[in-house]
Amino acid sequence: MSQGSLPPADVAATVKVVFTPAGRAGTVRAGTTVLDAARELGVDLDSVCGGRGICGRCQVRPSVGSFPKWAITAGPEALSLRGATEAAYDGRRPLGAEARLGCQARVCADVVVDVPPDSQLHGPVVRKHVDVGDIALDPLSTLHVVTVPPATLDERRGLAQVVIDCVADEWDVRLAGVVPGALAGLHASVAAGPVDDAGGRLVTVAVRWSGPELAKRTGTVATVWPGVVTAALGVAIDIGSTTIAGHLTDLHSGEVLASAGRMNPQIRLGEDLMSRVSYVMMNPGGARELTALVRESLATLITELCSDAGAEPDTVLEVVLVGNPIMMHIALGIDPTPLGQAPFTLATDAAVELDGPAMDLPCPAARVYVAPAIAGHVGADTAAAVLAGGPHRDDRVTLLVDVGTNAEIVLGSSGGLWAASSPTGPAFEGAQISCGQRATPGAIERVRIDPVTWAPKVRVIGSDLWSDEPGFTEEIERRVAAGSRSAAAGVTGICGSGIIEVIAEMYLAGVLSSDGVIAAPPSEGPRAARVISDGRTSSFVLYEPPAGTGGPTICITQNDVRAIQLAKAALRAGIDLLCEHAGIHAPDRVQLAGAFGAHIDPVRAMVLGLIGDCDPAAVRSVGNAAGTGAVRALLSGTQRTEMERVVSGIRKIETATEPRFQELFVAAMALPHAAAPTPQLATVVSLPPRASATTSRQQQRGRRRATPPASEEP
């Protein structure tokens, strides 16, 4: 087996390796293979050939450039040169120009390595679906079958005008012209149409309509297809910082024909929004690179959706894009750096329309509608979520929260709406958590802890059984393995919904104080095995694999608790700030949006203090509200007009410049909250007595004598 040659280096030296999208970082000996480094750091990197360079499943992509977040500047020399094994590789999965075999490439210097989804043992589960509810279909693209008469020598009109006149004669529809992109293939399309008895050619004319009012819209020819085409197709896409989800829809029936999702490939250049803005600032050409990545992903997603539905991408007539402002700027090819610093000025907050080819999409006849943004960090995805959730249509006060790397918050009713964003970071998605991971088969998503013995039980993605039920181990080995390419699967970590539950359950059981301090290890009794000393802090043992089965022991550390406290305090402070500005004590109902919000237990979210005290029955998931709103805008011009009107009236509160935000943030660090009462939550769960300030200080002083420095504690 031949491996890439190493440049001269001190083999005893250590180098820093960061793996994305997992966000795992650590040091390894110079000369270690990427595959071995991944295994040392607990990174999900596939391989079935034992490092022989045959299977091709361990392919990775080194990232070149400056990465201030990790204090790394990496060049091509960070990995060893390609050797004979990689040069001779001809496996089923092609090795791209920028890809390397992890089992062959050796780490020579500090490096950031991206592990694409196809190289991960457990492929990502993008759990997004759409339910648009009852809306009146009002498509902005329509189809009209006409017969184009045979050309004659005395015909003075151009073919485009002939087609326009045919639509007027046969459909009584007056059109203003032809989209320039439709002219190139016009003659060929008409010539390919079936011939009738009079020599005319049968074609289908796709008409694109523009204008806010149905009665006053203007129509233009978007494209002409030979023969009879009966389905007008559109695609709605939610571009998230982590995932990109799309829905292929029949514009005339409203039926969703296919749905699919994929990881956002920009993750390898920055796991959160500010990291990507920083990448653009630090790397010449970084903006173009990010734009190319997302556009390529959009094109691939559209092709995949059409393939699933048995359609062709060139039959797509409408594309609606929603996402946060930074994602939208990058997708449009606009410099995102002004959004990385105050005053966070958008290039435009209005809706943008352009043709599909202008965004490198495989849809030559498509119009791309980019939904309007609300403010610098509250974007088109929130606008779409508002359209779907409808707080502006209800007299009741609604709190709409889309929990993600950057949480968007909307509060109000038909009397007015307020909006804000809070920088929660990636902790809720599994990053910055010692055993955290994305929502993949084998990830813990549900947790319950016995308040007497502190014995936990868990449920994982890929199985409906709890860990204390008979057959759990066999079930997850069988079902989780079926959802991945790993022959030996089990409990692999904990995802966002599981993190919410375990912190809430630890607090309810008394493992965790209201200040977020894990109890000292008991000296005896059944609880003694659940809390272990971790240097000068404690950790809670959440899951231990049965003897002989292998797999990691899943623990919740003090730093894990701290990361969740910081994330939830940022979100809660944003909510409390909006309530103050709106003069609202508490909402009448709470809507949790997003792929993450769709899987949060409302009661545990309230125990954590993620949202304020309210009737638990009034808290519900609205699923992928941004995707739902995007589909509504795809199917109806009236819905687009409504969204633009509502967005223009939303009052934006900038948390970064609000003096009260820091005070509210500090109060929200406690579980559930330092001061806010929780009478309604107390009706459904038994809350521990709130520790006094004196008790809390004594706890922390006592633990500092046997814990890390204070800066590492909550």
XYZ file of C-alpha atoms in Angstrom:
714
model
C 0.000 0.000 0.000
C 1.504 3.292 -1.090
C 0.657 6.528 0.652
C 1.284 10.152 -0.209
C 4.820 11.300 0.407
C 5.465 13.633 3.320
C 7.453 16.817 2.967
C 10.324 17.161 5.436
C 8.777 17.583 8.882
C 9.380 16.813 12.500
C 7.382 13.609 12.924
C 7.366 14.170 16.691
C 5.550 17.505 16.249
C 1.815 17.844 16.757
C -0.580 19.648 14.447
C -4.128 20.909 14.851
C -6.966 19.303 12.903
C -10.532 20.623 12.676
C -13.267 18.483 11.127
C -16.386 20.099 9.686
C -19.372 19.944 9.837
C -18.925 18.169 13.194
C -16.837 21.040 14.539
C -14.512 18.566 16.302
C -10.970 19.869 16.840
C -7.831 18.415 18.388
C -4.132 17.790 17.958
C -2.492 14.741 16.403
C 1.062 13.752 15.507
C 2.314 15.132 12.220
C 2.127 12.332 9.671
C -1.102 10.837 11.031
C -3.569 9.882 8.297
C -6.786 11.871 8.162
C -8.747 8.673 8.813
C -6.753 7.905 11.956
C -7.088 11.532 13.099
C -10.843 11.295 12.628
C -10.969 8.149 14.732
C -8.846 9.721 17.463
C -11.172 12.729 17.652
C -14.407 10.739 17.396
C -15.366 12.076 13.970
C -17.859 10.222 11.777
C -15.718 9.114 8.771
C -16.603 5.962 6.875
C -14.225 3.208 5.720
C -14.766 -0.477 4.973
C -11.498 -1.486 3.279
C -9.272 -1.131 6.323
C -7.361 1.860 4.984
C -6.242 0.201 1.752
C -7.475 2.979 -0.495
C -9.951 0.698 -2.259
C -13.491 1.508 -1.091
C -13.336 5.299 -1.490
C -15.751 5.880 1.395
C -13.302 7.958 3.439
C -13.100 10.813 0.938
C -12.571 14.245 2.495
C -11.954 17.774 1.234
C -9.246 19.954 2.796
C -10.262 23.609 3.133
C -7.664 26.147 2.046
C -7.652 29.656 3.488
C -7.750 31.586 6.751
C -10.073 30.423 9.536
C -9.916 32.936 12.429
C -12.399 30.964 14.504
C -9.824 28.179 14.896
C -6.710 30.356 14.441
C -5.730 28.305 11.392
C -4.346 29.391 8.040
C -4.162 26.318 5.833
C -2.537 25.886 2.449
C -2.312 22.960 0.009
C 0.779 21.722 1.847
C -1.279 20.940 4.984
C -1.798 17.412 3.639
C 0.739 15.127 2.026
C 0.981 14.937 -1.744
C -1.069 12.369 -3.634
C 0.708 9.044 -3.822
C 0.458 6.021 -6.060
C -2.588 4.557 -4.284
C -4.689 7.674 -4.817
C -3.427 8.031 -8.372
C -4.468 4.438 -9.147
C -7.825 4.615 -7.334
C -10.766 3.821 -9.634
C -13.519 2.881 -7.189
C -17.258 3.239 -7.623
C -17.272 6.694 -6.019
C -15.075 8.956 -8.195
C -12.316 10.917 -6.495
C -12.827 14.595 -7.367
C -10.017 16.999 -8.110
C -10.178 18.540 -4.610
C -11.020 15.331 -2.756
C -8.559 13.108 -0.917
C -8.720 9.587 0.457
C -8.656 9.991 4.225
C -6.775 6.725 4.679
C -3.956 7.907 2.399
C -3.643 11.645 3.022
C -1.408 12.478 5.983
C -1.640 15.626 8.084
C 1.522 17.744 7.781
C 0.322 21.086 9.201
C -2.699 22.691 10.832
C -5.707 21.986 8.644
C -9.508 22.204 8.370
C -11.002 19.065 6.788
C -14.574 18.739 5.548
C -16.281 15.340 5.756
C -19.053 15.371 3.114
C -22.355 13.552 3.820
C -21.426 10.634 1.539
C -18.353 9.946 3.691
C -20.198 9.931 7.000
C -21.171 6.644 8.602
C -24.600 8.033 9.440
C -26.052 10.085 6.618
C -27.839 13.247 7.760
C -31.600 13.052 8.246
C -33.085 16.281 6.887
C -36.498 16.090 8.530
C -38.477 18.771 6.727
C -41.958 18.470 5.219
C -44.674 20.889 4.172
C -48.422 21.299 4.748
C -49.693 24.503 3.144
C -53.236 24.218 4.511
C -56.135 25.848 2.685
C -55.141 28.586 0.249
C -56.726 29.797 -2.960
C -54.506 28.795 -5.871
C -53.393 31.845 -7.813
C -50.406 30.707 -9.910
C -48.187 33.254 -11.594
C -47.343 30.882 -14.444
C -50.029 29.338 -16.644
C -50.072 27.037 -19.679
C -51.933 27.647 -22.947
C -52.042 25.127 -25.808
C -52.361 26.806 -29.216
C -51.959 25.952 -32.890
C -49.382 28.060 -34.711
C -50.369 28.433 -38.406
C -47.838 27.507 -41.090
C -45.535 30.321 -42.125
C -46.114 32.098 -45.446
C -43.942 34.402 -47.538
C -46.259 37.366 -47.023
C -46.237 37.047 -43.203
C -44.706 40.258 -41.851
C -44.907 39.314 -38.161
C -42.098 37.647 -36.286
C -42.754 34.196 -34.853
C -42.948 35.583 -31.319
C -45.769 37.922 -32.297
C -47.527 35.089 -34.109
C -47.490 33.047 -30.895
C -48.738 36.026 -28.861
C -51.600 36.539 -31.327
C -52.488 32.826 -31.207
C -52.861 33.028 -27.419
C -55.067 36.102 -27.825
C -57.231 34.459 -30.507
C -57.651 31.059 -28.826
C -57.622 32.068 -25.139
C -58.672 35.726 -25.193
C -55.505 36.471 -23.232
C -53.522 39.597 -24.136
C -49.774 39.300 -23.637
C -47.212 42.090 -23.484
C -44.281 40.306 -25.060
C -41.773 37.483 -24.803
C -39.094 36.904 -22.195
C -35.791 37.344 -24.076
C -34.553 33.944 -22.947
C -37.475 32.267 -24.754
C -36.473 33.525 -28.205
C -33.445 31.295 -28.719
C -35.418 28.056 -28.852
C -38.655 29.436 -30.259
C -38.264 28.283 -33.866
C -37.121 24.800 -32.841
C -40.026 24.344 -30.410
C -42.648 25.343 -32.952
C -41.042 23.228 -35.668
C -41.125 20.188 -33.356
C -44.838 20.528 -32.609
C -47.297 17.939 -34.007
C -48.847 18.989 -37.333
C -52.627 19.297 -37.718
C -54.619 18.814 -40.932
C -54.103 22.462 -41.937
C -50.362 22.303 -41.437
C -50.413 24.156 -38.123
C -48.091 23.224 -35.271
C -49.494 22.334 -31.845
C -47.466 23.923 -29.001
C -47.830 24.783 -25.321
C -47.147 28.392 -24.358
C -46.013 29.040 -20.773
C -47.095 32.497 -19.674
C -45.476 34.401 -16.803
C -47.662 36.939 -14.966
C -46.452 40.000 -13.073
C -48.177 42.576 -10.894
C -49.675 42.719 -7.385
C -53.360 42.735 -8.375
C -54.901 39.780 -10.179
C -57.047 41.926 -12.507
C -54.152 44.161 -13.526
C -51.381 41.621 -14.084
C -49.245 41.657 -17.208
C -48.412 38.445 -19.041
C -45.340 37.532 -21.090
C -44.322 34.363 -22.883
C -41.801 32.508 -20.695
C -41.197 29.592 -23.067
C -42.829 27.495 -25.784
C -42.824 23.679 -25.771
C -43.781 21.409 -28.684
C -46.972 19.413 -28.240
C -49.282 19.383 -25.240
C -47.832 19.931 -21.755
C -50.312 19.740 -18.889
C -48.247 20.323 -15.764
C -46.766 23.674 -14.762
C -44.097 23.030 -12.133
C -42.515 25.161 -9.440
C -39.933 24.669 -6.707
C -39.901 26.264 -3.248
C -36.558 26.155 -1.430
C -35.577 27.108 2.102
C -31.830 27.842 2.176
C -30.773 27.291 5.770
C -27.280 27.733 7.132
C -27.230 23.993 7.932
C -29.694 22.367 5.527
C -31.330 23.211 2.207
C -34.848 21.817 1.743
C -36.950 21.941 -1.409
C -40.436 21.028 -2.596
C -41.464 20.416 -6.224
C -45.071 21.461 -6.753
C -47.740 21.346 -9.452
C -48.664 25.031 -9.750
C -52.182 24.309 -10.973
C -53.267 21.619 -8.502
C -51.145 22.644 -5.524
C -49.906 19.061 -5.120
C -46.417 18.629 -3.696
C -44.870 16.119 -6.093
C -41.526 15.614 -4.355
C -39.595 16.869 -1.335
C -35.897 16.539 -0.618
C -33.170 18.066 1.484
C -29.419 18.181 1.641
C -26.709 19.608 3.854
C -25.579 23.127 2.973
C -22.080 22.602 1.491
C -20.933 25.975 2.832
C -20.575 24.319 6.254
C -17.045 23.272 5.362
C -16.060 26.953 5.144
C -17.873 28.002 8.322
C -20.386 26.202 10.524
C -22.336 29.357 11.371
C -23.259 32.568 9.577
C -20.606 34.802 11.110
C -17.912 32.233 10.321
C -18.892 32.460 6.655
C -18.863 36.252 6.690
C -15.429 36.041 8.313
C -14.309 33.626 5.596
C -15.307 36.175 2.956
C -13.428 38.927 4.796
C -10.255 36.867 5.205
C -10.099 35.110 1.831
C -10.013 36.919 -1.527
C -12.640 35.342 -3.742
C -14.361 33.809 -0.711
C -17.730 35.346 -1.599
C -17.621 33.837 -5.097
C -16.673 30.474 -3.625
C -19.609 30.499 -1.209
C -21.984 31.613 -3.976
C -20.789 28.825 -6.262
C -21.258 26.239 -3.510
C -24.850 27.184 -2.728
C -25.855 27.581 -6.375
C -24.418 24.189 -7.237
C -26.381 22.701 -4.346
C -29.584 24.428 -5.506
C -29.118 23.086 -9.032
C -28.472 19.574 -7.735
C -31.501 19.721 -5.439
C -33.805 20.853 -8.252
C -32.503 18.090 -10.497
C -33.058 15.539 -7.732
C -36.613 16.746 -7.081
C -37.497 16.566 -10.769
C -35.950 13.117 -11.083
C -38.025 11.873 -8.142
C -41.191 13.149 -9.818
C -40.284 11.923 -13.315
C -39.970 15.472 -14.641
C -37.222 17.504 -16.318
C -35.676 20.617 -14.727
C -36.329 22.670 -17.864
C -40.086 22.320 -17.228
C -39.834 24.295 -13.960
C -41.427 27.728 -14.396
C -41.280 29.236 -10.887
C -38.678 29.053 -8.122
C -39.207 30.670 -4.709
C -36.193 31.098 -2.429
C -36.295 31.943 1.265
C -33.530 32.029 3.850
C -31.729 34.268 6.292
C -30.262 37.520 4.911
C -26.668 36.285 4.736
C -27.706 33.151 2.838
C -29.813 35.243 0.450
C -27.017 37.733 -0.179
C -24.578 34.919 -0.930
C -27.038 33.091 -3.207
C -27.637 36.304 -5.163
C -23.906 36.982 -5.440
C -24.065 40.034 -3.144
C -21.256 40.816 -0.692
C -22.480 39.654 2.767
C -19.813 41.468 4.815
C -21.995 44.537 5.643
C -24.229 42.117 7.563
C -21.299 41.082 9.752
C -21.072 44.403 11.574
C -23.367 47.171 12.793
C -25.581 48.640 11.460
C -26.173 45.350 9.521
C -27.419 47.105 6.386
C -29.132 44.959 3.761
C -28.373 45.505 0.086
C -32.163 45.383 -0.328
C -35.056 44.356 1.869
C -37.452 44.112 -1.085
C -38.324 40.973 -2.988
C -36.009 40.246 -5.916
C -36.944 38.598 -9.215
C -34.530 37.222 -11.807
C -34.321 34.423 -14.354
C -33.149 30.930 -13.453
C -29.998 30.988 -15.625
C -28.844 34.133 -13.799
C -28.437 31.930 -10.708
C -26.923 28.996 -12.611
C -30.098 26.930 -12.194
C -30.988 24.206 -14.731
C -34.341 25.906 -15.378
C -34.046 28.142 -18.454
C -37.704 29.226 -18.361
C -37.979 29.750 -14.611
C -38.489 33.005 -12.787
C -36.733 33.076 -9.412
C -38.561 34.982 -6.667
C -36.425 35.807 -3.626
C -38.789 36.709 -0.789
C -38.403 40.027 1.082
C -36.344 40.407 4.242
C -37.450 42.059 7.471
C -34.091 43.414 8.681
C -30.356 42.730 8.800
C -30.647 39.427 10.664
C -34.342 38.622 10.199
C -34.749 37.429 6.685
C -36.943 35.940 4.003
C -37.258 32.664 5.914
C -38.914 34.528 8.798
C -41.127 36.412 6.338
C -42.239 33.055 4.921
C -42.790 31.644 8.419
C -45.016 34.617 9.253
C -46.996 33.996 6.062
C -47.470 30.345 7.056
C -48.111 30.893 10.787
C -50.417 33.848 10.216
C -49.966 35.851 13.445
C -51.083 38.935 11.508
C -54.420 37.252 10.788
C -55.271 36.535 14.446
C -56.421 38.788 17.274
C -54.625 36.545 19.762
C -51.006 37.371 20.587
C -48.700 34.826 18.959
C -45.046 34.150 19.679
C -43.369 32.563 16.632
C -39.869 31.213 17.265
C -37.621 29.591 14.662
C -34.853 27.945 16.683
C -31.587 27.498 14.842
C -28.018 28.726 14.775
C -29.507 32.205 14.711
C -32.971 32.249 16.278
C -35.636 34.457 14.710
C -38.469 35.696 16.919
C -41.772 37.324 15.907
C -44.366 38.525 18.431
C -47.741 40.142 17.919
C -51.203 39.886 16.434
C -53.417 41.529 13.838
C -52.732 44.753 15.733
C -49.025 44.712 14.857
C -45.892 42.582 14.787
C -42.423 42.939 16.332
C -39.373 40.906 15.288
C -35.861 40.233 16.566
C -33.018 37.777 16.147
C -30.814 36.245 18.813
C -27.372 34.690 18.250
C -27.972 31.293 19.870
C -25.013 29.638 18.128
C -24.836 26.010 16.999
C -25.220 24.352 20.436
C -28.872 23.477 19.817
C -27.779 21.582 16.704
C -25.233 19.456 18.555
C -22.105 21.557 17.988
C -20.087 22.734 21.015
C -21.471 19.741 22.931
C -18.946 17.048 23.888
C -21.188 14.220 22.676
C -23.323 16.336 20.358
C -24.150 15.487 16.766
C -26.670 16.316 14.103
C -29.989 14.504 13.854
C -28.787 11.198 12.395
C -29.716 7.561 13.110
C -28.389 6.598 16.518
C -28.578 10.093 18.030
C -30.406 10.410 21.350
C -33.539 12.513 20.844
C -35.614 11.749 23.979
C -34.515 11.521 27.637
C -36.189 10.757 30.973
C -34.381 10.647 34.363
C -35.714 8.957 37.510
C -35.738 11.656 40.238
C -34.994 9.095 42.966
C -32.180 7.008 41.472
C -31.093 9.425 38.721
C -31.232 6.454 36.334
C -31.760 7.744 32.781
C -33.528 6.179 29.846
C -33.152 7.353 26.263
C -34.704 6.978 22.856
C -32.727 7.365 19.638
C -33.482 8.313 16.063
C -34.136 5.080 14.201
C -35.954 3.244 17.018
C -39.243 3.656 18.884
C -38.033 1.761 21.957
C -36.746 3.301 25.185
C -33.395 2.049 26.455
C -35.010 0.293 29.448
C -37.357 -1.737 27.221
C -36.540 -5.334 26.202
C -34.844 -5.616 22.843
C -33.587 -2.011 22.739
C -29.975 -2.916 21.997
C -30.896 -5.363 19.234
C -33.444 -2.926 17.814
C -31.055 -0.022 17.415
C -28.352 -2.249 15.981
C -30.832 -3.434 13.356
C -32.878 -0.304 12.585
C -30.189 2.326 12.959
C -27.810 0.301 10.803
C -30.557 0.146 8.176
C -30.571 3.962 8.114
C -26.809 4.213 7.624
C -24.002 2.400 5.861
C -22.480 1.217 9.112
C -22.639 -2.495 9.785
C -22.377 -1.873 13.531
C -24.594 1.001 14.647
C -25.788 1.993 18.089
C -26.181 5.037 20.309
C -23.711 7.488 18.777
C -24.354 10.842 20.504
C -27.101 13.344 21.255
C -28.894 15.736 18.897
C -30.620 19.065 19.557
C -33.983 17.850 20.843
C -32.187 15.378 23.099
C -29.966 18.135 24.507
C -33.032 20.183 25.473
C -34.566 17.179 27.204
C -31.499 15.997 29.100
C -30.764 19.436 30.602
C -34.425 19.876 31.595
C -34.594 16.365 33.053
C -31.341 16.850 34.984
C -32.841 19.972 36.552
C -36.171 18.286 37.381
C -34.370 15.307 38.963
C -32.065 17.498 41.044
C -28.892 16.562 39.182
C -28.570 20.179 38.121
C -29.090 23.325 40.223
C -31.041 26.319 38.942
C -27.667 27.982 38.311
C -26.655 25.138 36.022
C -24.173 23.436 38.346
C -23.985 19.628 38.173
C -24.166 18.066 41.633
C -21.050 16.611 43.260
C -20.714 12.815 42.871
C -22.627 11.029 45.689
C -20.445 8.795 47.836
C -22.904 5.885 47.856
C -26.324 4.691 46.752
C -27.785 4.243 43.242
C -26.998 7.847 42.311
C -23.273 7.309 42.786
C -22.918 5.654 39.382
C -24.720 8.458 37.548
C -22.478 11.426 38.405
C -18.730 11.149 38.004
C -15.855 13.468 38.778
C -14.461 15.179 35.708
C -11.376 16.924 36.978
C -12.648 19.811 39.058
C -16.228 19.533 37.789
C -18.767 16.725 37.490
C -20.347 14.978 34.529
C -23.637 13.104 34.260
C -23.491 9.635 32.688
C -26.440 9.574 30.302
C -25.832 6.288 28.478
C -23.388 3.395 28.791
C -23.357 0.739 26.050
C -24.013 -2.813 27.255
C -20.885 -4.858 27.905
C -19.445 -6.360 24.766
C -21.385 -4.129 22.349
C -18.860 -1.322 22.013
C -19.807 2.265 21.295
C -19.193 5.471 23.249
C -20.305 6.301 26.773
C -22.461 9.428 26.488
C -21.854 11.993 29.245
C -23.137 15.518 29.830
C -20.312 17.725 31.065
C -20.345 21.020 32.925
C -19.194 22.802 29.772
C -22.091 21.212 27.850
C -24.536 22.686 30.344
C -22.825 26.044 30.038
C -23.144 26.032 26.231
C -26.865 25.320 26.423
C -27.359 28.002 29.101
C -25.708 30.589 26.868
C -27.800 29.576 23.854
C -31.118 29.483 25.670
C -30.411 32.737 27.527
C -29.796 34.523 24.207
C -33.102 33.251 22.848
C -35.098 33.981 26.008
C -33.623 37.484 26.329
C -34.728 38.229 22.768
C -38.258 37.043 23.556
C -38.426 39.082 26.771
C -37.116 42.149 24.949
C -39.864 41.900 22.325
C -42.496 41.513 25.053
C -41.255 44.703 26.694
C -41.332 46.669 23.446
C -44.773 45.361 22.547
C -46.143 45.941 26.055
C -47.201 42.305 26.256
C -46.911 40.295 29.479
C -47.190 36.878 27.823
C -48.363 35.475 24.478
C -51.645 33.622 24.070
C -49.999 30.952 21.945
C -46.491 29.855 20.983
C -45.447 28.416 17.629
C -42.112 26.573 17.416
C -40.854 26.527 13.837
C -37.980 24.941 11.969
C -36.680 21.395 11.710
C -35.342 21.672 15.263
C -38.470 23.316 16.685
C -40.568 20.542 15.185
C -38.992 18.000 17.555
C -38.791 19.977 20.814
C -40.915 18.797 23.755
C -42.822 21.998 24.742
C -42.838 21.198 28.463
C -39.089 20.505 28.547
C -38.496 23.689 26.587
C -40.383 25.595 29.296
C -38.462 23.802 32.066
C -35.243 24.882 30.413
C -36.602 28.418 30.191
C -36.345 28.515 26.405
C -39.734 30.234 26.340
C -41.633 32.033 29.117
C -44.394 30.650 31.296
C -47.631 29.956 29.434
C -50.273 27.280 29.022
C -48.323 24.218 27.755
C -51.338 23.276 25.637
C -50.893 26.548 23.737
C -47.358 25.596 22.654
C -47.177 23.671 19.407
C -44.826 22.897 16.574
C -45.603 24.413 13.183
C -42.908 22.367 11.455
C -40.898 23.873 8.648
C -42.903 27.107 8.592
C -40.391 28.800 6.297
C -40.760 26.019 3.737
C -44.540 26.107 4.093
C -44.594 29.860 3.519
C -42.335 29.453 0.501
C -44.745 26.936 -1.045
C -47.682 29.269 -0.375
C -45.805 32.048 -2.193
C -45.049 29.604 -5.011
C -48.705 28.708 -5.506
C -50.248 32.152 -5.180
C -49.399 35.646 -6.342
C -51.876 36.921 -3.753
C -49.816 35.244 -1.042
C -46.673 36.983 -2.297
C -48.446 40.326 -2.134
C -49.661 39.578 1.403
C -46.162 38.636 2.540
C -44.646 41.813 1.107
C -47.343 43.940 2.748
C -46.984 42.340 6.182
C -43.181 42.453 6.128
C -43.184 46.178 5.392
C -45.085 46.820 8.643
C -43.069 44.639 11.047
C -41.137 46.589 13.689
C -37.589 45.246 14.078
C -35.783 45.354 17.423
C -31.988 45.079 17.161
C -30.798 43.031 20.137
C -27.140 43.903 19.515
C -27.735 47.572 20.321
C -30.441 47.269 23.006
C -29.160 48.285 26.483
C -31.659 45.960 28.183
C -30.585 42.860 26.302
C -27.571 42.097 28.503
C -29.607 42.448 31.708
C -32.308 40.155 30.368
C -29.655 37.722 29.154
C -28.095 37.393 32.619
C -31.492 36.757 34.234
C -32.265 34.100 31.616
C -29.122 32.082 32.393
C -30.863 30.426 35.376
C -33.200 27.427 35.023
C -35.948 28.119 34.153
C -35.299 31.832 34.948
C -33.750 33.865 37.737
C -36.886 35.848 38.527
C -39.854 35.075 36.249
C -42.556 32.983 37.985
C -43.753 29.724 36.384
C -47.251 29.030 37.771
C -48.582 27.413 34.589
C -45.539 25.168 34.158
C -45.917 24.056 37.771
C -49.331 22.595 36.916
C -47.772 19.917 34.681
C -44.391 19.174 36.323
C -42.990 19.289 39.849
C -40.297 21.950 39.844
C -37.423 21.809 42.351
C -37.308 24.601 44.939
C -35.374 27.577 43.620
C -31.933 27.824 45.281
C -31.254 31.053 47.113
C -28.447 33.321 45.954
C -26.476 32.437 49.087
C -26.841 28.714 48.499
C -25.796 29.129 44.879
C -22.653 31.039 45.804
C -21.741 28.435 48.420
C -22.209 25.658 45.866
C -19.989 27.355 43.339
C -17.281 28.265 45.894
C -17.233 24.691 47.151
C -16.933 23.339 43.601
C -14.174 25.745 42.575
C -11.876 24.003 45.015
C -12.265 20.864 42.901
C -13.231 22.233 39.466
C -11.656 24.065 36.533
C -11.119 27.831 36.629
C -14.228 29.969 37.074
C -14.120 31.081 33.442
C -14.993 27.530 32.384
C -18.026 27.316 34.625
C -21.535 28.576 34.064
